[in-house]
Amino acid sequence: MIYLDHAATTPVPREVADAMYTVLTEQFGNPSSQYEMGLSMKRRVEQWRATVAGALGCESAQLYFTSCGTEGDNWAIQAALWQNRKVGRHIVTTSVEHNAVLECCKWLEKQDYTVTLVDPDENGDITAERILDAVRPDTALVSVMMVNNELGNVYPVAEIAKGLAARNPKTLLHTDAVQGFLKIPFKAKTLGADFITISAHKVGGPKGIGALYIGSRVRNVKPLLPGGGQERGGRSGTEATAQIAGFAKAVEVRCRDLDASLSHMAEIKAYAIEKLTAIDDLRLVGRGTAPHILSVSLAGWPSQNIVNDLSSQGICISAGSACHQGKASHVVAALKLSRREAGGTIRLSFGPETTREEIDACAEALRAHHDRRMPML
Ligand code: PLP
């Protein structure tokens, strides 16, 4: 199998699975239990928290484990609106956020919040200025992702944070960094965002575990799940110890050769661009500079047919457009491409394991698809 869909999820290295297995079978205590196995798990969870916090560039006390990136996004938005309930009911975000943010905002609109969606330009870029122009005196929250998951475009979160301090210092800033963590260099402490969402399964960790950074401007953190008081009362529910262990181990493994693996991904992406753009009718979509995501369009050839054809040859890529779990992609739609280009958009995404030979095989399969079939769009 050739796996070129690392933005969807990533393989778990053996070391990570082993760390989880030990916790599941031997160190299975509940961190709230008062005997030694429980107490030692409590200490271990704090060590694992320190590992993830270290990689994110924050204090352990600022990092809360969640069940996934989606939970982190929802929690951040709701906690920000709670803190700023006297500031107003206006939210600024972008039309190309992950659905974890967009669908949460749609629910909020039903509860009388007003949401301004800032569109990208035709390259997928969004300037800090465009975001700041949408901020009003009653803006409680700005939520802008760090790296777009379909295009790989990197958004200017630090610049937005600086601008917000002048425009409306009360407005809180959230960034969904699920595709940015360990891909784009940043430190939570200096980024200027009040909330940062991350997720383990995009960096070689297991599915079902993420974390939310909450900065010092957020007082009285509103819990998303009130209950037994775990995660310092912020997020109740017995700690998912095996997943947390796997998250920390994945971070440790990735950070061991982070610079080398990021340069490797960037090199693979450059190689893929060279190979793919040699195919007739294929063009780049967006101006993604993240090292691991490449969006292209085989204009005229429906993306779901391409994905199915490659899948039948054991090559995993994703449809960036027409068929995104059966729905058209809101990200591709926001670029206002022609119908043929939008309908033919696919995404390739890379990991530290991706090889040039895999890119060669994918490029060959795409060329054959192009030459064998008539355009249908
Ligand atoms: N945000 C972005 C940008 C993502 O790419 C994803 C996953 O694809 C999520 C949020 C959701 O993360 P999770 O799958 O951990 O809920």
Coordinates of N, CA, C and O in Angstrom, one line a residue, residues 123 125 146-148 151-155 183-184 266 269 273 285-294:
N123 N -5.8 32.0 -4.0 CA -4.7 31.2 -3.7 C -4.9 30.5 -2.4 O -4.0 29.7 -1.9
D125 N -5.0 32.1 0.5 CA -4.4 33.0 1.5 C -5.4 33.9 2.2 O -6.4 34.3 1.6
M146 N -4.2 27.4 12.0 CA -2.8 27.7 11.7 C -2.4 27.2 10.3 O -1.8 27.9 9.5
V147 N -2.9 26.0 9.9 CA -2.6 25.4 8.6 C -3.9 24.8 8.1 O -4.5 24.0 8.8
N148 N -4.2 25.2 6.9 CA -5.5 24.6 6.3 C -5.2 23.2 5.9 O -4.3 22.8 5.3
L151 N -5.5 22.6 1.9 CA -4.6 23.3 1.0 C -3.2 23.4 1.4 O -2.2 23.6 0.7
G152 N -3.0 23.3 2.8 CA -1.6 23.5 3.3 C -1.2 25.0 3.5 O -0.1 25.3 3.8
N153 N -2.2 25.9 3.2 CA -1.9 27.3 3.4 C -1.7 27.6 4.9 O -2.4 27.1 5.7
V154 N -0.7 28.4 5.2 CA -0.4 28.8 6.6 C -0.9 30.2 6.9 O -0.7 31.1 6.1
Y155 N -1.7 30.3 7.9 CA -2.3 31.6 8.2 C -1.6 32.4 9.3 O -1.0 31.8 10.2
K183 N 4.7 20.7 12.5 CA 4.9 20.8 11.1 C 5.4 22.2 10.8 O 6.2 22.5 9.9
I184 N 4.9 23.2 11.6 CA 5.3 24.6 11.5 C 5.9 25.0 12.8 O 5.4 24.8 13.8
A266 N 9.3 18.4 3.1 CA 9.3 19.5 2.2 C 10.0 19.1 0.9 O 9.5 19.5 -0.2
K269 N 7.6 17.0 -1.0 CA 6.5 17.8 -1.6 C 7.0 18.5 -2.9 O 6.3 18.5 -3.9
I273 N 5.6 18.0 -6.6 CA 5.1 19.1 -7.5 C 5.8 19.0 -8.9 O 5.1 19.1 -9.9
V285 N -3.4 23.7 -6.7 CA -4.5 24.5 -6.1 C -4.0 25.1 -4.7 O -3.4 24.4 -3.9
G286 N -4.3 26.4 -4.6 CA -3.9 27.0 -3.3 C -2.4 27.3 -3.4 O -1.7 26.9 -4.3
R287 N -1.9 28.0 -2.3 CA -0.5 28.2 -2.3 C 0.0 27.8 -0.9 O 0.5 28.5 -0.1
G288 N -0.2 26.5 -0.7 CA 0.1 25.9 0.6 C 1.6 25.8 0.8 O 2.3 25.2 0.0
T289 N 2.1 26.4 1.9 CA 3.6 26.3 2.1 C 3.9 25.3 3.3 O 5.0 25.1 3.6
A290 N 2.9 24.7 3.9 CA 3.1 23.7 4.9 C 3.8 22.5 4.2 O 3.5 22.2 3.1
P291 N 4.8 21.9 4.9 CA 5.6 20.9 4.2 C 4.9 19.6 3.9 O 5.4 18.8 3.0
H292 N 3.7 19.3 4.5 CA 3.2 18.0 4.3 C 1.9 17.9 3.5 O 1.4 16.8 3.3
I293 N 1.4 19.1 3.0 CA 0.1 19.0 2.3 C 0.2 19.6 0.9 O 0.8 20.7 0.7
L294 N -0.3 18.9 -0.1 CA -0.2 19.4 -1.5 C -1.6 19.2 -2.1 O -2.1 18.0 -2.2

